[in-house]
């Protein structure tokens, strides 16, 4: 129950109605008997600065930040963690003595989700589809985990090339070394032998669930060991179905969503996150 003493955290995004984070975090607060609540905060882009000022004034103790505010929020914060600065995106804010500190838990969240799949990228070639916010976190993890090389496929070649130039500058500031990245031109495909394919585009997300970011008529590269789709709605995308039809294991984005949330929960509360409660809350929708 929300009372006068309840501590508030919220999700800044536009739109946020589809988000599963409120159900995940409120289930976690309830499981640990915490007098906390997590509320969706739909904020249109021109209102972001006013919204952050308002949340500070109202004593919010933390926030998640999602599309389209992950980069735009940075100038409105007091401090940014080195990994959030390196990838240029904040998805979590923790408040310490009134200071709003920007963090990025998508990176560690994806690292833990990748570990759960059992797939290894160390010393391997990996193909990443997309060059937006999700791809930034994926590239950071591929750098941390020692991937040998990356093939980056994006609708806009220029945006992908710009991303690689930017991250080559910013990663070293967080002690990361970006492996060689080959940006593929439209119509180009990765060679045989890539070990893992990761989709960081929204192609195939509900409601357009028949779409696939990989051409359905084209076989996957020979030797592919796994496909990871950052999409979690639907839980089994067309891309995942295509991979499984070729006997290739496929994983959705629920693992990343769960783990980035669990890390944020711990940053806010200082407590270990009830992972299985959160996992059940996510899949129970
Ligand atoms: P974003 O920053 O908007 O980037 C989207 C990327 O996808 C861009 O590279 C864009 O290409 C490409 N794209 C968009 N529409 C396309 C289309 N119709 N055909 C081909 N390419 C297209 O989005 P994001 O934040 O990275 O999110 C991408 C996906 O990852 C979403 O489905 C999101 O839900 C998911 N995600 C999941 C998690 C998780 O926790 N599981 C975390 C982050 C993201 P251009 O550069 O050419 O525009």
PDB file of C-alpha atoms in Angstrom, residues 145 154 236 240 275:
ATOM      1  CA  UNK A 145      34.229 -10.445 -22.775  1.00  0.00           C
ATOM      2  CA  UNK A 154      22.575  -1.521 -39.588  1.00  0.00           C
ATOM      3  CA  UNK A 236       9.755 -16.026 -29.220  1.00  0.00           C
ATOM      4  CA  UNK A 240      14.378 -16.931 -32.864  1.00  0.00           C
ATOM      5  CA  UNK A 275      15.817 -12.554  -8.704  1.00  0.00           C
TER       6      UNK A 275
END
